[in-house]
CSV table of C-alpha atoms and ligand atoms in Angstrom, one decimal:
chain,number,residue,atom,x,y,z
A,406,UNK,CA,99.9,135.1,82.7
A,407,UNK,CA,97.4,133.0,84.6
A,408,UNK,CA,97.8,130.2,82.2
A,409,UNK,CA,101.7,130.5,83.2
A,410,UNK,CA,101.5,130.7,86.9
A,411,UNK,CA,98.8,128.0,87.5
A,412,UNK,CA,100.1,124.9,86.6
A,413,UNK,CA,103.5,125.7,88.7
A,414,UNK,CA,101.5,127.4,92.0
A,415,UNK,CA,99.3,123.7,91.9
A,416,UNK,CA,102.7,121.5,91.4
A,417,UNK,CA,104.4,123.1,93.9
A,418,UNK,CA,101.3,122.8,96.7
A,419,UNK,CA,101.1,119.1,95.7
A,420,UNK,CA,104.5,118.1,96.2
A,421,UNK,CA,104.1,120.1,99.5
A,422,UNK,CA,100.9,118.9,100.8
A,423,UNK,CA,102.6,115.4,100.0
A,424,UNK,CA,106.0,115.4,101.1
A,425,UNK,CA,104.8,117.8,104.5
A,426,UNK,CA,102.6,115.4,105.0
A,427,UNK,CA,104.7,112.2,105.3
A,428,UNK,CA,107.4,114.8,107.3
A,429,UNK,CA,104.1,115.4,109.9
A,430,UNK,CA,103.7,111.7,110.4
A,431,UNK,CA,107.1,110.1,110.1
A,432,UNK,CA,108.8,112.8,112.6
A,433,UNK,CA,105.7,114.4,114.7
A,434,UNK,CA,103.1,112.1,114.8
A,435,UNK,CA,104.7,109.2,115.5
A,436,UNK,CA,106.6,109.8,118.2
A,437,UNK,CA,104.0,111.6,119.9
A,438,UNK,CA,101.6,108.6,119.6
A,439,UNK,CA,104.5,106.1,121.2
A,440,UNK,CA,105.1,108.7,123.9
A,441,UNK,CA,100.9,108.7,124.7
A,442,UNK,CA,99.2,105.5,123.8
A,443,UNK,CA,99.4,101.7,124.0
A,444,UNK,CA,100.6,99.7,121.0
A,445,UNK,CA,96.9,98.5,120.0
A,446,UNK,CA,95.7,102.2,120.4
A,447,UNK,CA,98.7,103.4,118.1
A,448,UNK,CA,97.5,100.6,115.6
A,449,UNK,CA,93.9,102.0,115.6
A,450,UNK,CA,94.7,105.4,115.1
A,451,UNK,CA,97.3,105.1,112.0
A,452,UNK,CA,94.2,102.7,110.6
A,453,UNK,CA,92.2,106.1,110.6
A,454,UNK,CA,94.5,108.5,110.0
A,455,UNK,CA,96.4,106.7,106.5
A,456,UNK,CA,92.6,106.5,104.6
A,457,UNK,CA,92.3,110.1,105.5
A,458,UNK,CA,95.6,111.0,104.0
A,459,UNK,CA,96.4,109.1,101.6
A,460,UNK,CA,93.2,110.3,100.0
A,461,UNK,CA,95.0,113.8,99.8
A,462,UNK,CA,97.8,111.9,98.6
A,463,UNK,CA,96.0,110.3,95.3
A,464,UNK,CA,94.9,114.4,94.4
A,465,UNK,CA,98.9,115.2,95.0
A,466,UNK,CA,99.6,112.9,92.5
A,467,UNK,CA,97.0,113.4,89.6
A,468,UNK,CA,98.1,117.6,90.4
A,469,UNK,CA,101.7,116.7,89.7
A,470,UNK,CA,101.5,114.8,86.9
A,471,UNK,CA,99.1,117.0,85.3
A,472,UNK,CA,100.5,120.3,85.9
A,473,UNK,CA,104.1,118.4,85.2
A,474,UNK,CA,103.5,117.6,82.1
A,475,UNK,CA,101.3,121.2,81.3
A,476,UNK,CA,104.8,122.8,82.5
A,477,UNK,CA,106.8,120.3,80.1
A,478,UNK,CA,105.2,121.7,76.7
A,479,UNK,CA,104.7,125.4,78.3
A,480,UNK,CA,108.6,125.7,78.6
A,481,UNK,CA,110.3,122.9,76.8
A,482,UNK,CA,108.1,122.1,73.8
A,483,UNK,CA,108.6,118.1,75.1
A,484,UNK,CA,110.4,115.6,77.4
A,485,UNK,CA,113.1,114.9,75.0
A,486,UNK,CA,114.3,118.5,75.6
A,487,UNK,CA,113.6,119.2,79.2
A,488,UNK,CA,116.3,119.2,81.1
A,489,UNK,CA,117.7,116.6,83.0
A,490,UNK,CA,116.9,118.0,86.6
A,491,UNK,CA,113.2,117.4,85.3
A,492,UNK,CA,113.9,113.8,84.1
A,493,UNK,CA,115.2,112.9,87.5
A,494,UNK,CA,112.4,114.6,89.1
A,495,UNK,CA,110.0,112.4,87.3
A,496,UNK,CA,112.0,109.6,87.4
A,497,UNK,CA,111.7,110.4,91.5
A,498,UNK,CA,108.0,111.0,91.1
A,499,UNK,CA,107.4,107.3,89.6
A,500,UNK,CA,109.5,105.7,92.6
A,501,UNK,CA,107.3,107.3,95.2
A,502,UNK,CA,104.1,106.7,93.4
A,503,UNK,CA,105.6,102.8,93.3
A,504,UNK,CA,106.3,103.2,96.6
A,505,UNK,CA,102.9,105.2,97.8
A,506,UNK,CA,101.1,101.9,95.8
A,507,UNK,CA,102.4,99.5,97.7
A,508,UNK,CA,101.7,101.0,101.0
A,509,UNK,CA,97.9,101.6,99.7
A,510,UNK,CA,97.2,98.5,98.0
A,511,UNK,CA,99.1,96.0,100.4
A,512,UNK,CA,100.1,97.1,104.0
A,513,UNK,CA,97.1,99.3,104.5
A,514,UNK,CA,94.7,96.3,104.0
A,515,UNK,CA,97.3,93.9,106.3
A,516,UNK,CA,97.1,96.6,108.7
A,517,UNK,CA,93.1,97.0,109.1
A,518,UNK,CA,93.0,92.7,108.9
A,519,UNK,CA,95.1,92.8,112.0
A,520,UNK,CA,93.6,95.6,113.7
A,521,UNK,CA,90.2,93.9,112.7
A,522,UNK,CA,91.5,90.2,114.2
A,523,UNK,CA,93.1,91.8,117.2
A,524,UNK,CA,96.1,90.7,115.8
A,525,UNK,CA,98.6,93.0,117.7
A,526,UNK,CA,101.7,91.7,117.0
A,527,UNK,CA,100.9,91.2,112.7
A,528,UNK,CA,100.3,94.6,113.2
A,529,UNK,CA,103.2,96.3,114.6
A,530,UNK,CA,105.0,93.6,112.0
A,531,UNK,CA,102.9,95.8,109.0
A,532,UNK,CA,103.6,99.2,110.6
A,533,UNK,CA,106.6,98.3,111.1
A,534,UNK,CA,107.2,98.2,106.8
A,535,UNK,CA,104.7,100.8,106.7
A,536,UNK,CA,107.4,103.3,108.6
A,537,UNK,CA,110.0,101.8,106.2
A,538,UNK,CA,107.9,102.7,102.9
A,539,UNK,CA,107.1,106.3,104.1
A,540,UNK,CA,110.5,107.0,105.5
A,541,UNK,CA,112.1,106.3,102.2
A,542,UNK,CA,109.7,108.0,100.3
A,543,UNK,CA,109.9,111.1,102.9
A,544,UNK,CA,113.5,111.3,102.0
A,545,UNK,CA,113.0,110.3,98.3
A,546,UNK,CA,110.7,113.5,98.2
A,547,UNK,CA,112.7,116.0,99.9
A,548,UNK,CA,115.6,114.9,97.2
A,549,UNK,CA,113.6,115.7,94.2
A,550,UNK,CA,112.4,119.1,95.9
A,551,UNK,CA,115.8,120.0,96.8
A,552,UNK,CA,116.5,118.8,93.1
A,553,UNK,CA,113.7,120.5,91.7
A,554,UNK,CA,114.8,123.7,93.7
A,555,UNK,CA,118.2,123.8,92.5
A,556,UNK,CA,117.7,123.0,89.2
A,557,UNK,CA,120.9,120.6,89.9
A,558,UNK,CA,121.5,118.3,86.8
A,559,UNK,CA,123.1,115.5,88.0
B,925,HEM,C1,105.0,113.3,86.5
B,925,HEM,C2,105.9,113.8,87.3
B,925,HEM,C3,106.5,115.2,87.3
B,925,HEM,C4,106.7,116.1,86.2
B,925,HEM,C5,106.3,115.8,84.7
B,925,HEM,C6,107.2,117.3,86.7
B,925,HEM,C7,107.6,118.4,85.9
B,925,HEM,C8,108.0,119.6,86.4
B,925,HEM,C9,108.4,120.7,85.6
B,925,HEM,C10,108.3,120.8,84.1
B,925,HEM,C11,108.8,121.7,86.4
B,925,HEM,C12,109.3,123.2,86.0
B,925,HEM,C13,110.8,123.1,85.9
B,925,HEM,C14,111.4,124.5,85.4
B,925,HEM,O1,110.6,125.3,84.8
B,925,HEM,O2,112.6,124.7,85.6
B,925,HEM,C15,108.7,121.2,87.8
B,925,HEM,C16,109.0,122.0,88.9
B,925,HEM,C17,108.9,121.5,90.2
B,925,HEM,N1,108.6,120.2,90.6
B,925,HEM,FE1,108.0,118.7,89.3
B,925,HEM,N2,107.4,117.2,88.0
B,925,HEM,C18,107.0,115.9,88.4
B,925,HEM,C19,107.0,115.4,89.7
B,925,HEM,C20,107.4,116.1,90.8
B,925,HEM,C21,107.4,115.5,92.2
B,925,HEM,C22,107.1,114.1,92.5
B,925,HEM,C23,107.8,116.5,93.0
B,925,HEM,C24,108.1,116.5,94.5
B,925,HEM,C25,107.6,115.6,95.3
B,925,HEM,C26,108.1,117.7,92.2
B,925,HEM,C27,108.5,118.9,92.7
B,925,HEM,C28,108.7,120.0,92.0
B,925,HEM,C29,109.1,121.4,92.5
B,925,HEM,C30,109.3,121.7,94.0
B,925,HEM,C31,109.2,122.2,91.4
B,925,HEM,C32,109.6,123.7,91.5
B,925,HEM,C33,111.1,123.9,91.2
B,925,HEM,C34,111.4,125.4,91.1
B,925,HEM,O3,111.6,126.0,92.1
B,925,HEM,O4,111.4,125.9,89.9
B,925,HEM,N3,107.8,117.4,90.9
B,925,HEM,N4,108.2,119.9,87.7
């Protein structure tokens, strides 16, 4: 019964520690840091908070992926027979891990250069694309939970 339960309880707290996560940010976070600090102090403080997050992020992903795939031979013996709300989900999952990469390996390290150099304006340039990535991946992830959810095979 355990065995059953486990793998679903930890997919379903991933994809909610992830996608809650980037909903925090995207619609509380940030406009409560434009309403109270300065542009260089808003800079600074997504420099902290990102590392901090997107270290939970990287355990979302390894927890979906494993407990995916555990669930894939549990109910469907393979991914050739699961159905196709589960292909699009992982098809969904790959986008916002492509996505998530980008924003970790790329903008974060643009960000803390131009935080480091003072560099205001390069900055709010990166944080702008930094909004873009999480936004889309924000909506990308409440898709495939709504997807997921529903069980809706396109
Ligand atoms: C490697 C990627 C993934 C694999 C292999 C995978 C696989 C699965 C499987 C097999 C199920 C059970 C489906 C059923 O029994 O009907 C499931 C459920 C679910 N998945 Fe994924 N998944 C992946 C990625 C994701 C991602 C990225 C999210 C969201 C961000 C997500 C959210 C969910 C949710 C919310 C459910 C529960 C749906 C329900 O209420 O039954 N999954 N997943």
């Amino acid at each position: 019964m355990l065995a059953l339960a486990l793998p679903y309880t930890l997919h379903v707290l991933a994809a909610l520690i992830w996608v809650g996560g980037m909903f925090f940010a995207w619609l509380v976070l940030r406009p409560a840091l434009a309403a109270a600090l300065d542009g260089p102090s808003r800079l600074k403080v997504w420099g902290e908070v990102f590392p901090r997050f997107f270290g939970w992020v990287w355990v979302a992903i390894a927890t979906l992926a494993i407990s995916g795939v555990a669930m894939i031979h549990q109910r469907f013996t393979g991914f050739e027979t699961a159905p196709r709300y589960v292909q699009w989900m992982i098809g969904g999952g790959i986008v916002m891990v492509a996505l998530f990469l980008r924003v970790q390996t790329l903008l974060l390290p643009q960000l803390h250069t131009a935080v480091q150099k003072e560099d205001w304006a390069e900055g709010a340039r990166v944080m702008a694309s930094i909004r873009r990535m999480v936004g889309c991946n924000l909506l990308l992830g409440l898709a495939v939970v709504a997807l997921a959810s529903a069980r809706w095979s396109l």
